[in-house]
Each structure stands twice: as structure tokens, then as C-alpha cells.
Amino acid sequence: FDMFVLAFVERLFRPTFRKDDFVVGKKLGEGSFGVVYKVSLSKKRSNEEGEYVLKKATEYGAVEIWMNERVRRACGNSCADFVYGFLDKSSKKGPEYWLLWKYEGESTLAGLMQSKEFPYNVETIILGKVQDLPKGLERENKIIQTIMRQLLFALDGLHSTGIIHRDVKPQNIIFSEGSRSFKIIDLGAAADLRVGINYIPKEFLLDPRYAAPEQYIMSTQTPSAPSAPVAAALSPVLWQMNLPDRFDIYSIGLIFLQMAFPSLRSDSNLIQFNRQLKRCDYDLTAWRKLVEPRASADLRRGFELVDLDGGIGWELLTSMVRYKARQRISAKAALAHPYFDRQGLLALSVMQ
Ligand code: ADP
Ligand code: MG
């Protein structure tokens, strides 16, 4: 059966929405390209259930709808459940794209990491109950390992589909209460290499806190986006040559680092870390040599955590946070890394 026919039929039978189907609630976020609200259905659709998230986006919304449709079909479990997207021409501010997702829950990884209870607060939401066990490094490592596995699993889904996210950060990771696992959100900066969509838009600014050192996803020897059919034929080759997916791996590596080192969770300390790492030519081992001799108790505790089980966590961390993209591990290879050999939280083995 033809893929396109299948996609069309699937689209035809999904519910559609209009502007006046919604009652707009609390604002959840505001970026440079749109505003995000929690919404519920209005009276005329009161026979339907559920809470939704609405993003009113600028001209970039068209690409974001396209990306979400593609993810929905190819790797639906990686990202928040996309429901519908349309263009609203009636706004006085000019045309706006409306994007709709299922409301996955109130917790982003950023919010969870800010809590003093992290990572135990995550253990509680994953397992759905408080574990009455003594706290300690081993248990924290197990929770962090479980989170990392979920993040890499979601990212591998995107990368296997040919999509690079380019804005992976704790603010763009949501805990889905339905599936009791983390999902990636915000495909506003994503690129699909296989069809050449959103191929390095020059105006886009990457988040400097989590961005890998390379300025551009593809090497500068690939000067401009080829036309779609050419890109479709060439991009698997380009993918191999330039490994653009490793841009996201660097960001995930920084999240791993922040989870293991409480002192690096604040924005200001992350920015300071980035400066130190740059001075060490992005060599994490050199950074360790620099800071470890005069490390605070907090920092030392982080090293202790990644040094558990013969330093297998540190090994994984240093294989993700590297200057050269081609030397960084892929999401798929990371999932097979011995760091994940040990049993994580029980819920995970039940879920997956
Ligand atoms: P932007 O960063 O462009 O403002 P995001 O897509 O990242 O837009 O969404 C902003 C915020 O809205 C997120 O950080 C999250 O708190 C919340 N959010 C987005 N999508 C969902 C969802 N499906 N379920 C629950 N909350 C969401
Ligand atoms: Mg965001």
C-alpha cells in the first residue's frame, strides 16, 4: 500500500479542529517564534475529552507542523502526541499557525532538575510511588541511568527517522504521565536531512547553553541546501560524512553531566562550565584535571557518581561530550553502552 495514500487516509480520519473549539488557559511558554498555552475544548465539543497544548506560531510554524506530522507517523513515541495543525488567517496580527498536542503533564526535566529532590522526584513519578529505601549514590545513578536510557531511546527514534532536533535541553523534555516516560518536545528548530527541510536556516540562533561547538550542522563544504529530490538521494551520504545527529548527542551529554553534578544544574554554573570546557579545548578529561584538585564537595560527589562501576558512566559521558562530532557516540551505540547493562528502575523493564 502506498505510503502517501496511507498518510492521507490517516489524516482524513483524525479529528480536525478550528479556532473556536478551544478555551485558552494558562500560558506555558513563550519563545521567539510563538506562544504556548494549555487549552481545553469549548462547550460545543464538550462530549470530547482531554487537555491540550496549543502553540500559536509565526511563519516557522509551517515547518514545525510538517516535522510533527512526520514524527507522528515514523517515531510517535519519541515526542509529545501531536494532534493537529492548521493556519489561522483571521488574526489581526497576521497569519498564525496553530499547533495542537495532547497535554502530557506538568513536569519538564528542567523543572524536575531544579528541585532539591532530584533525582528522587523522578523515581517517584516513573514508579508511581515513593520508594522507602536509603538514599545514596547507587540509587541516584540508577535513576539517572533510567532517564538517560529514555532520552537516548527517544533521540534514536528521531535520528533513525532522519531528523535532528537541534534544541535538545531540559526545557524541551517533558515527562509524559500517560507513558510514565520522558518525551522530547519542540521541533521548532528541527531539521530533516533526508528531504532537505529546514536545512540550516541562517536566522536561527541555537541555545548556547546546550549547543555543540560546531556552528553549523553540516560542514561548511556543503554550502547550501540542495533541492528536495537531490537531497533525498544524497542525504544518506551526507549524513554519513557529517554525522549531524551528533549535534544532539553533545546536548544530551551536557544534560547527563547536569544530572550527575548538582552544582552544574544552575544556568550560571553551566555557562561557567562551558567557558572552562572551551578553555580546555572541549576535552572533558582535561577539564576534570583542572577542577578536581580544588573541587567543592558537590563537584566531588558528581565525580564519585560517574566513577561507579569502574567509571563506566564517565566513559559514556566523555564519549558524548567531545569536540569532534565524528568522535561522539551515536544514540543507538550509546544505548548499547555497558553503562546500561545494569538494571535500571523496575518500571522501565515493564514499560519497554
Ligand atoms: P517554545 O520553547 O517555543 O516556547 P515548547 O514547544 O518548548 O515551545 O513549549 C513550551 C513549554 O510548554 C514547554 O517547556 C512545556 O513546559 C510546555 N509544553 C509543551 N508541549 C507540551 C505538552 N505536549 N504537554 C505538556 N506541556 C507541554
Ligand atoms: Mg522549547
mmCIF file of C-alpha atoms and ligand atoms in Angstrom:
data_model
loop_
_atom_site.group_PDB
_atom_site.id
_atom_site.type_symbol
_atom_site.label_atom_id
_atom_site.label_comp_id
_atom_site.label_asym_id
_atom_site.label_seq_id
_atom_site.Cartn_x
_atom_site.Cartn_y
_atom_site.Cartn_z
ATOM 1 C CA PHE A 1 0.000 0.000 0.000
ATOM 2 C CA ASP A 2 1.346 3.368 -0.953
ATOM 3 C CA MET A 3 2.829 5.364 1.957
ATOM 4 C CA PHE A 4 1.289 8.601 0.766
ATOM 5 C CA VAL A 5 -2.172 7.151 0.433
ATOM 6 C CA LEU A 6 -1.814 5.701 3.903
ATOM 7 C CA ALA A 7 -0.755 9.041 5.334
ATOM 8 C CA PHE A 8 -3.637 10.785 3.574
ATOM 9 C CA VAL A 9 -6.241 8.317 4.815
ATOM 10 C CA GLU A 10 -4.860 8.503 8.331
ATOM 11 C CA ARG A 11 -5.108 12.302 8.208
ATOM 12 C CA LEU A 12 -8.664 12.134 6.887
ATOM 13 C CA PHE A 13 -9.974 10.112 9.805
ATOM 14 C CA ARG A 14 -8.324 12.083 12.577
ATOM 15 C CA PRO A 15 -10.380 14.730 14.335
ATOM 16 C CA THR A 16 -9.925 18.238 12.998
ATOM 17 C CA PHE A 17 -10.173 21.438 14.978
ATOM 18 C CA ARG A 18 -10.969 25.095 14.482
ATOM 19 C CA LYS A 19 -10.024 28.174 16.369
ATOM 20 C CA ASP A 20 -13.309 28.416 18.290
ATOM 21 C CA ASP A 21 -13.086 24.818 19.506
ATOM 22 C CA PHE A 22 -10.777 25.934 22.309
ATOM 23 C CA VAL A 23 -10.797 27.803 25.559
ATOM 24 C CA VAL A 24 -7.298 29.161 26.043
ATOM 25 C CA GLY A 25 -5.892 28.697 29.541
ATOM 26 C CA LYS A 26 -2.553 29.232 31.249
ATOM 27 C CA LYS A 27 0.480 30.345 29.264
ATOM 28 C CA LEU A 28 3.150 27.613 29.388
ATOM 29 C CA GLY A 29 5.933 29.236 27.451
ATOM 30 C CA GLU A 30 6.945 31.956 25.059
ATOM 31 C CA GLY A 31 9.791 31.646 22.581
ATOM 32 C CA SER A 32 10.922 33.911 19.766
ATOM 33 C CA PHE A 33 8.684 32.085 17.291
ATOM 34 C CA GLY A 34 5.486 31.507 19.219
ATOM 35 C CA VAL A 35 3.466 31.344 22.413
ATOM 36 C CA VAL A 36 2.349 28.113 24.102
ATOM 37 C CA TYR A 37 -0.858 27.703 26.141
ATOM 38 C CA LYS A 38 -2.666 24.978 27.966
ATOM 39 C CA VAL A 39 -6.150 24.724 26.407
ATOM 40 C CA SER A 40 -9.360 22.812 26.898
ATOM 41 C CA LEU A 41 -12.186 22.121 24.461
ATOM 42 C CA SER A 42 -15.050 24.608 24.346
ATOM 43 C CA LYS A 43 -18.706 23.785 25.097
ATOM 44 C CA LYS A 44 -19.595 22.803 21.562
ATOM 45 C CA ARG A 45 -17.124 19.916 21.791
ATOM 46 C CA SER A 46 -17.824 19.099 25.417
ATOM 47 C CA ASN A 47 -18.592 15.462 24.535
ATOM 48 C CA GLU A 48 -14.894 15.020 23.779
ATOM 49 C CA GLU A 49 -12.295 14.670 26.475
ATOM 50 C CA GLY A 50 -8.806 15.763 27.208
ATOM 51 C CA GLU A 51 -6.436 18.580 27.833
ATOM 52 C CA TYR A 52 -4.333 20.020 25.063
ATOM 53 C CA VAL A 53 -1.360 22.252 24.460
ATOM 54 C CA LEU A 54 -1.606 24.955 21.809
ATOM 55 C CA LYS A 55 1.286 26.740 20.160
ATOM 56 C CA LYS A 56 0.485 29.854 18.168
ATOM 57 C CA ALA A 57 3.487 30.185 15.901
ATOM 58 C CA THR A 58 4.866 32.583 13.316
ATOM 59 C CA GLU A 59 5.877 31.615 9.778
ATOM 60 C CA TYR A 60 8.139 28.829 11.143
ATOM 61 C CA GLY A 61 5.015 27.048 12.328
ATOM 62 C CA ALA A 62 4.593 25.504 8.861
ATOM 63 C CA VAL A 63 7.853 23.559 9.226
ATOM 64 C CA GLU A 64 7.024 22.624 12.800
ATOM 65 C CA ILE A 65 3.679 21.145 11.684
ATOM 66 C CA TRP A 66 5.441 19.204 8.948
ATOM 67 C CA MET A 67 8.030 17.829 11.407
ATOM 68 C CA ASN A 68 5.351 16.832 13.911
ATOM 69 C CA GLU A 69 3.309 15.026 11.248
ATOM 70 C CA ARG A 70 6.392 13.116 10.168
ATOM 71 C CA VAL A 71 7.400 12.200 13.737
ATOM 72 C CA ARG A 72 3.832 11.121 14.487
ATOM 73 C CA ARG A 73 3.949 8.549 11.712
ATOM 74 C CA ALA A 74 7.590 7.452 11.953
ATOM 75 C CA CYS A 75 8.511 7.541 15.651
ATOM 76 C CA GLY A 76 5.448 8.611 17.599
ATOM 77 C CA ASN A 77 6.762 7.519 20.992
ATOM 78 C CA SER A 78 9.782 9.819 20.840
ATOM 79 C CA CYS A 79 7.825 13.053 21.081
ATOM 80 C CA ALA A 80 4.688 14.526 22.634
ATOM 81 C CA ASP A 81 1.497 13.320 20.927
ATOM 82 C CA PHE A 82 0.778 15.698 18.063
ATOM 83 C CA VAL A 83 -2.928 16.151 17.364
ATOM 84 C CA TYR A 84 -3.462 18.733 14.639
ATOM 85 C CA GLY A 85 -2.012 21.787 12.963
ATOM 86 C CA PHE A 86 -3.605 24.495 10.819
ATOM 87 C CA LEU A 87 -3.175 28.019 9.537
ATOM 88 C CA ASP A 88 -5.342 30.718 11.096
ATOM 89 C CA LYS A 89 -5.699 33.698 8.798
ATOM 90 C CA SER A 90 -8.220 35.562 10.924
ATOM 91 C CA SER A 91 -5.808 37.010 13.477
ATOM 92 C CA LYS A 92 -5.227 40.762 13.332
ATOM 93 C CA LYS A 93 -1.514 40.137 13.940
ATOM 94 C CA GLY A 94 -1.308 38.340 10.593
ATOM 95 C CA PRO A 95 -1.397 34.656 9.713
ATOM 96 C CA GLU A 96 -0.635 32.337 12.619
ATOM 97 C CA TYR A 97 -0.024 28.608 12.653
ATOM 98 C CA TRP A 98 -1.867 26.742 15.379
ATOM 99 C CA LEU A 99 -0.292 23.519 16.602
ATOM 100 C CA LEU A 100 -2.008 21.129 18.962
ATOM 101 C CA TRP A 101 -0.635 18.374 21.173
ATOM 102 C CA LYS A 102 -2.064 16.218 23.913
ATOM 103 C CA TYR A 103 -1.168 17.685 27.300
ATOM 104 C CA GLU A 104 1.488 15.257 28.554
ATOM 105 C CA GLY A 105 1.786 16.568 32.105
ATOM 106 C CA GLU A 106 3.183 19.450 34.087
ATOM 107 C CA SER A 107 6.802 18.337 34.539
ATOM 108 C CA THR A 108 9.664 19.215 32.262
ATOM 109 C CA LEU A 109 13.100 17.772 33.015
ATOM 110 C CA ALA A 110 14.198 21.368 33.673
ATOM 111 C CA GLY A 111 11.585 21.768 36.385
ATOM 112 C CA LEU A 112 12.376 18.387 37.911
ATOM 113 C CA MET A 113 16.121 19.099 37.915
ATOM 114 C CA GLN A 114 15.607 22.384 39.720
ATOM 115 C CA SER A 115 14.095 20.611 42.703
ATOM 116 C CA LYS A 116 16.282 19.667 45.677
ATOM 117 C CA GLU A 117 14.625 16.251 45.468
ATOM 118 C CA PHE A 118 16.147 15.449 42.065
ATOM 119 C CA PRO A 119 16.590 12.658 41.013
ATOM 120 C CA TYR A 120 14.312 11.062 43.634
ATOM 121 C CA ASN A 121 11.343 13.105 42.396
ATOM 122 C CA VAL A 122 11.818 11.414 39.007
ATOM 123 C CA GLU A 123 11.972 7.971 40.580
ATOM 124 C CA THR A 124 8.622 8.695 42.240
ATOM 125 C CA ILE A 125 6.879 9.782 39.023
ATOM 126 C CA ILE A 126 8.330 6.906 36.976
ATOM 127 C CA LEU A 127 7.397 4.251 39.519
ATOM 128 C CA GLY A 128 4.187 5.986 40.572
ATOM 129 C CA LYS A 129 5.087 5.557 44.248
ATOM 130 C CA VAL A 130 7.648 6.637 46.822
ATOM 131 C CA GLN A 131 10.338 4.006 47.406
ATOM 132 C CA ASP A 132 11.173 3.654 51.069
ATOM 133 C CA LEU A 133 14.878 2.949 50.578
ATOM 134 C CA PRO A 134 18.027 4.629 51.875
ATOM 135 C CA LYS A 135 19.256 7.462 49.647
ATOM 136 C CA GLY A 136 22.697 7.318 48.114
ATOM 137 C CA LEU A 137 24.866 7.477 45.017
ATOM 138 C CA GLU A 138 24.000 3.986 43.754
ATOM 139 C CA ARG A 139 20.294 4.718 43.785
ATOM 140 C CA GLU A 140 20.765 8.136 42.182
ATOM 141 C CA ASN A 141 22.893 6.585 39.470
ATOM 142 C CA LYS A 142 20.172 4.058 38.746
ATOM 143 C CA ILE A 143 17.572 6.803 38.339
ATOM 144 C CA ILE A 144 19.846 8.894 36.120
ATOM 145 C CA GLN A 145 20.639 5.800 34.056
ATOM 146 C CA THR A 146 16.905 5.221 33.556
ATOM 147 C CA ILE A 147 16.361 8.831 32.461
ATOM 148 C CA MET A 148 19.330 8.656 30.084
ATOM 149 C CA ARG A 149 18.034 5.448 28.545
ATOM 150 C CA GLN A 150 14.638 7.036 27.911
ATOM 151 C CA LEU A 151 16.204 10.162 26.407
ATOM 152 C CA LEU A 152 18.519 8.187 24.126
ATOM 153 C CA PHE A 153 15.654 5.924 23.115
ATOM 154 C CA ALA A 154 13.573 8.944 22.082
ATOM 155 C CA LEU A 155 16.525 10.557 20.313
ATOM 156 C CA ASP A 156 17.412 7.352 18.477
ATOM 157 C CA GLY A 157 13.836 7.302 17.162
ATOM 158 C CA LEU A 158 14.235 10.803 15.743
ATOM 159 C CA HIS A 159 17.695 10.153 14.300
ATOM 160 C CA SER A 160 16.630 6.869 12.710
ATOM 161 C CA THR A 161 13.857 8.839 11.016
ATOM 162 C CA GLY A 162 16.419 11.296 9.682
ATOM 163 C CA ILE A 163 15.510 14.155 11.996
ATOM 164 C CA ILE A 164 17.957 16.186 14.053
ATOM 165 C CA HIS A 165 16.328 18.126 16.870
ATOM 166 C CA ARG A 166 18.998 20.834 17.362
ATOM 167 C CA ASP A 167 17.439 22.261 20.534
ATOM 168 C CA VAL A 168 17.736 19.375 22.998
ATOM 169 C CA LYS A 169 17.683 20.807 26.532
ATOM 170 C CA PRO A 170 15.873 20.051 29.794
ATOM 171 C CA GLN A 171 13.205 22.677 28.950
ATOM 172 C CA ASN A 172 12.334 20.666 25.828
ATOM 173 C CA ILE A 173 11.945 17.338 27.598
ATOM 174 C CA ILE A 174 8.533 16.574 29.090
ATOM 175 C CA PHE A 175 7.513 13.781 31.411
ATOM 176 C CA SER A 176 4.546 12.007 29.870
ATOM 177 C CA GLU A 177 2.250 10.941 32.675
ATOM 178 C CA GLY A 178 0.463 8.577 30.304
ATOM 179 C CA SER A 179 3.506 6.532 29.338
ATOM 180 C CA ARG A 180 5.474 7.285 32.538
ATOM 181 C CA SER A 181 8.490 8.243 30.476
ATOM 182 C CA PHE A 182 10.286 11.271 29.099
ATOM 183 C CA LYS A 183 9.486 12.562 25.633
ATOM 184 C CA ILE A 184 11.119 15.215 23.512
ATOM 185 C CA ILE A 185 9.136 18.334 22.599
ATOM 186 C CA ASP A 186 9.592 21.468 20.493
ATOM 187 C CA LEU A 187 10.522 20.517 16.933
ATOM 188 C CA GLY A 188 10.677 24.229 16.078
ATOM 189 C CA ALA A 189 14.389 24.049 15.276
ATOM 190 C CA ALA A 190 14.466 20.516 13.894
ATOM 191 C CA ALA A 191 15.890 19.607 10.502
ATOM 192 C CA ASP A 192 15.012 16.702 8.265
ATOM 193 C CA LEU A 193 18.049 15.840 6.247
ATOM 194 C CA ARG A 194 16.500 13.152 4.132
ATOM 195 C CA VAL A 195 14.202 15.592 2.361
ATOM 196 C CA GLY A 196 16.188 18.756 2.986
ATOM 197 C CA ILE A 197 13.536 20.519 5.054
ATOM 198 C CA ASN A 198 14.669 23.386 7.284
ATOM 199 C CA TYR A 199 18.242 22.879 6.178
ATOM 200 C CA ILE A 200 20.329 25.284 8.312
ATOM 201 C CA PRO A 201 18.186 28.405 8.358
ATOM 202 C CA LYS A 202 20.659 31.208 8.823
ATOM 203 C CA GLU A 203 18.412 33.253 11.044
ATOM 204 C CA PHE A 204 18.123 30.535 13.613
ATOM 205 C CA LEU A 205 20.000 31.009 16.867
ATOM 206 C CA LEU A 206 20.996 27.874 18.711
ATOM 207 C CA ASP A 207 20.733 27.820 22.504
ATOM 208 C CA PRO A 208 24.350 28.499 23.530
ATOM 209 C CA ARG A 209 23.987 26.658 26.844
ATOM 210 C CA TYR A 210 23.487 23.257 25.210
ATOM 211 C CA ALA A 211 24.805 23.690 21.642
ATOM 212 C CA ALA A 212 27.787 21.689 20.420
ATOM 213 C CA PRO A 213 30.832 23.749 19.415
ATOM 214 C CA GLU A 214 30.262 23.355 15.676
ATOM 215 C CA GLN A 215 28.469 26.412 14.289
ATOM 216 C CA TYR A 216 26.731 24.582 11.519
ATOM 217 C CA ILE A 217 25.242 21.135 11.480
ATOM 218 C CA MET A 218 26.866 20.262 8.179
ATOM 219 C CA SER A 219 30.436 21.150 7.342
ATOM 220 C CA THR A 220 30.992 24.436 5.553
ATOM 221 C CA GLN A 221 31.921 22.426 2.457
ATOM 222 C CA THR A 222 28.203 21.809 1.991
ATOM 223 C CA PRO A 223 27.391 25.393 1.077
ATOM 224 C CA SER A 224 23.646 25.361 0.550
ATOM 225 C CA ALA A 225 20.623 23.163 0.716
ATOM 226 C CA PRO A 226 20.218 21.012 -2.338
ATOM 227 C CA SER A 227 16.746 20.863 -3.851
ATOM 228 C CA ALA A 228 14.438 18.315 -2.253
ATOM 229 C CA PRO A 229 14.791 15.413 -4.731
ATOM 230 C CA VAL A 230 18.567 15.804 -4.850
ATOM 231 C CA ALA A 231 18.725 15.960 -1.060
ATOM 232 C CA ALA A 232 16.604 12.848 -0.758
ATOM 233 C CA ALA A 233 19.073 10.934 -2.892
ATOM 234 C CA LEU A 234 22.227 12.429 -1.401
ATOM 235 C CA SER A 235 21.450 12.940 2.225
ATOM 236 C CA PRO A 236 22.184 9.413 3.487
ATOM 237 C CA VAL A 237 25.673 10.034 2.156
ATOM 238 C CA LEU A 238 25.852 13.495 3.718
ATOM 239 C CA TRP A 239 24.577 12.003 6.961
ATOM 240 C CA GLN A 240 27.464 9.525 6.969
ATOM 241 C CA MET A 241 30.013 12.181 6.142
ATOM 242 C CA ASN A 242 28.975 14.852 8.561
ATOM 243 C CA LEU A 243 27.109 12.934 11.261
ATOM 244 C CA PRO A 244 24.723 15.801 12.024
ATOM 245 C CA ASP A 245 22.930 13.688 14.633
ATOM 246 C CA ARG A 246 25.958 14.063 16.889
ATOM 247 C CA PHE A 247 24.959 17.661 17.490
ATOM 248 C CA ASP A 248 22.059 16.379 19.631
ATOM 249 C CA ILE A 249 24.356 13.866 21.338
ATOM 250 C CA TYR A 250 26.512 16.683 22.652
ATOM 251 C CA SER A 251 23.414 18.340 24.156
ATOM 252 C CA ILE A 252 22.292 15.061 25.743
ATOM 253 C CA GLY A 253 25.817 14.680 27.145
ATOM 254 C CA LEU A 254 25.522 18.070 28.840
ATOM 255 C CA ILE A 255 22.189 17.015 30.331
ATOM 256 C CA PHE A 256 23.847 13.816 31.642
ATOM 257 C CA LEU A 257 26.558 15.985 33.182
ATOM 258 C CA GLN A 258 23.999 18.265 34.855
ATOM 259 C CA MET A 259 22.104 15.308 36.258
ATOM 260 C CA ALA A 260 25.267 13.792 37.732
ATOM 261 C CA PHE A 261 26.705 17.076 39.037
ATOM 262 C CA PRO A 262 24.179 19.055 41.111
ATOM 263 C CA SER A 263 26.461 22.092 41.101
ATOM 264 C CA LEU A 264 26.189 22.346 37.286
ATOM 265 C CA ARG A 265 22.388 22.477 37.245
ATOM 266 C CA SER A 266 22.056 26.239 37.546
ATOM 267 C CA ASP A 267 22.275 28.345 34.392
ATOM 268 C CA SER A 268 25.143 30.444 35.680
ATOM 269 C CA ASN A 269 27.239 27.419 36.634
ATOM 270 C CA LEU A 270 26.507 25.713 33.320
ATOM 271 C CA ILE A 271 27.673 28.832 31.487
ATOM 272 C CA GLN A 272 30.820 28.901 33.626
ATOM 273 C CA PHE A 273 31.387 25.207 32.898
ATOM 274 C CA ASN A 274 31.048 25.877 29.163
ATOM 275 C CA ARG A 275 33.719 28.579 29.399
ATOM 276 C CA GLN A 276 36.067 26.266 31.293
ATOM 277 C CA LEU A 277 35.492 23.439 28.818
ATOM 278 C CA LYS A 278 36.187 25.758 25.894
ATOM 279 C CA ARG A 279 39.478 26.773 27.522
ATOM 280 C CA CYS A 280 40.285 23.048 27.789
ATOM 281 C CA ASP A 281 39.632 22.717 24.016
ATOM 282 C CA TYR A 282 36.441 20.781 24.797
ATOM 283 C CA ASP A 283 38.455 17.968 26.384
ATOM 284 C CA LEU A 284 36.398 16.724 29.327
ATOM 285 C CA THR A 285 39.341 14.796 30.775
ATOM 286 C CA ALA A 286 41.452 17.965 30.757
ATOM 287 C CA TRP A 287 38.566 19.794 32.451
ATOM 288 C CA ARG A 288 38.482 17.127 35.134
ATOM 289 C CA LYS A 289 42.212 17.506 35.740
ATOM 290 C CA LEU A 290 41.711 21.254 36.012
ATOM 291 C CA VAL A 291 38.848 21.294 38.504
ATOM 292 C CA GLU A 292 39.164 18.075 40.505
ATOM 293 C CA PRO A 293 42.127 19.060 42.722
ATOM 294 C CA ARG A 294 40.208 22.034 44.165
ATOM 295 C CA ALA A 295 36.684 20.693 43.704
ATOM 296 C CA SER A 296 33.837 21.503 46.085
ATOM 297 C CA ALA A 297 32.165 18.626 47.945
ATOM 298 C CA ASP A 298 29.280 18.906 45.455
ATOM 299 C CA LEU A 299 31.538 18.531 42.460
ATOM 300 C CA ARG A 300 33.441 15.656 44.057
ATOM 301 C CA ARG A 301 30.157 13.863 44.595
ATOM 302 C CA GLY A 302 29.457 14.142 40.868
ATOM 303 C CA PHE A 303 32.782 12.535 40.022
ATOM 304 C CA GLU A 304 32.038 9.793 42.533
ATOM 305 C CA LEU A 305 28.727 9.076 40.812
ATOM 306 C CA VAL A 306 30.151 8.807 37.291
ATOM 307 C CA ASP A 307 33.072 6.732 38.662
ATOM 308 C CA LEU A 308 30.743 3.990 39.972
ATOM 309 C CA ASP A 309 31.148 0.512 38.414
ATOM 310 C CA GLY A 310 34.673 1.150 37.250
ATOM 311 C CA GLY A 311 33.947 4.582 35.781
ATOM 312 C CA ILE A 312 31.520 3.335 33.151
ATOM 313 C CA GLY A 313 29.357 6.476 33.485
ATOM 314 C CA TRP A 314 32.355 8.739 32.998
ATOM 315 C CA GLU A 315 33.299 6.680 29.944
ATOM 316 C CA LEU A 316 29.853 7.241 28.413
ATOM 317 C CA LEU A 317 29.878 10.919 29.324
ATOM 318 C CA THR A 318 33.250 11.518 27.683
ATOM 319 C CA SER A 319 32.104 9.672 24.565
ATOM 320 C CA MET A 320 29.237 12.152 24.151
ATOM 321 C CA VAL A 321 30.828 15.473 25.096
ATOM 322 C CA ARG A 322 33.620 15.722 22.536
ATOM 323 C CA TYR A 323 34.796 18.487 20.244
ATOM 324 C CA LYS A 324 34.678 16.479 17.030
ATOM 325 C CA ALA A 325 31.200 15.350 16.029
ATOM 326 C CA ARG A 326 32.539 12.206 14.364
ATOM 327 C CA GLN A 327 34.168 11.104 17.613
ATOM 328 C CA ARG A 328 30.902 11.328 19.540
ATOM 329 C CA ILE A 329 28.921 8.139 20.071
ATOM 330 C CA SER A 330 25.566 7.766 18.247
ATOM 331 C CA ALA A 331 22.284 7.438 20.155
ATOM 332 C CA LYS A 332 21.969 3.810 19.074
ATOM 333 C CA ALA A 333 25.531 2.925 20.112
ATOM 334 C CA ALA A 334 25.073 4.763 23.408
ATOM 335 C CA LEU A 335 22.035 2.581 24.194
ATOM 336 C CA ALA A 336 24.285 -0.485 23.801
ATOM 337 C CA HIS A 337 26.991 1.045 26.034
ATOM 338 C CA PRO A 338 27.906 -1.060 29.125
ATOM 339 C CA TYR A 339 26.658 1.830 31.305
ATOM 340 C CA PHE A 340 23.175 0.497 30.547
ATOM 341 C CA ASP A 341 23.990 -3.154 31.289
ATOM 342 C CA ARG A 342 22.831 -2.868 34.870
ATOM 343 C CA GLN A 343 19.162 -2.957 35.694
ATOM 344 C CA GLY A 344 17.560 0.493 35.876
ATOM 345 C CA LEU A 345 14.331 1.293 37.673
ATOM 346 C CA LEU A 346 11.892 -1.593 37.608
ATOM 347 C CA ALA A 347 9.164 0.325 35.778
ATOM 348 C CA LEU A 348 11.390 0.640 32.743
ATOM 349 C CA SER A 349 11.766 -3.076 32.197
ATOM 350 C CA VAL A 350 7.993 -3.361 32.458
ATOM 351 C CA MET A 351 7.340 -0.483 30.065
ATOM 352 C CA GLN A 352 9.768 -1.337 27.277
HETATM 353 P P1 ADP B 1 8.791 27.159 22.955
HETATM 354 O O1 ADP B 1 10.070 26.703 23.597
HETATM 355 O O2 ADP B 1 8.956 27.520 21.518
HETATM 356 O O3 ADP B 1 8.088 28.190 23.748
HETATM 357 P P2 ADP B 1 7.775 24.459 23.503
HETATM 358 O O4 ADP B 1 7.206 23.555 22.466
HETATM 359 O O5 ADP B 1 9.104 24.108 24.064
HETATM 360 O O6 ADP B 1 7.761 25.929 22.898
HETATM 361 O O7 ADP B 1 6.728 24.543 24.686
HETATM 362 C C1 ADP B 1 6.882 25.468 25.757
HETATM 363 C C2 ADP B 1 6.551 24.803 27.079
HETATM 364 O O8 ADP B 1 5.216 24.323 27.072
HETATM 365 C C3 ADP B 1 7.406 23.592 27.401
HETATM 366 O O9 ADP B 1 8.616 23.924 28.014
HETATM 367 C C4 ADP B 1 6.485 22.800 28.324
HETATM 368 O O10 ADP B 1 6.544 23.319 29.637
HETATM 369 C C5 ADP B 1 5.114 23.096 27.775
HETATM 370 N N1 ADP B 1 4.657 22.053 26.839
HETATM 371 C C6 ADP B 1 4.892 21.975 25.509
HETATM 372 N N2 ADP B 1 4.326 20.884 24.961
HETATM 373 C C7 ADP B 1 3.694 20.239 25.959
HETATM 374 C C8 ADP B 1 2.882 19.038 26.047
HETATM 375 N N3 ADP B 1 2.615 18.281 24.979
HETATM 376 N N4 ADP B 1 2.382 18.703 27.263
HETATM 377 C C9 ADP B 1 2.627 19.462 28.352
HETATM 378 N N5 ADP B 1 3.360 20.586 28.337
HETATM 379 C C10 ADP B 1 3.901 20.985 27.173
HETATM 380 MG MG MG B 2 11.013 24.943 23.955
#
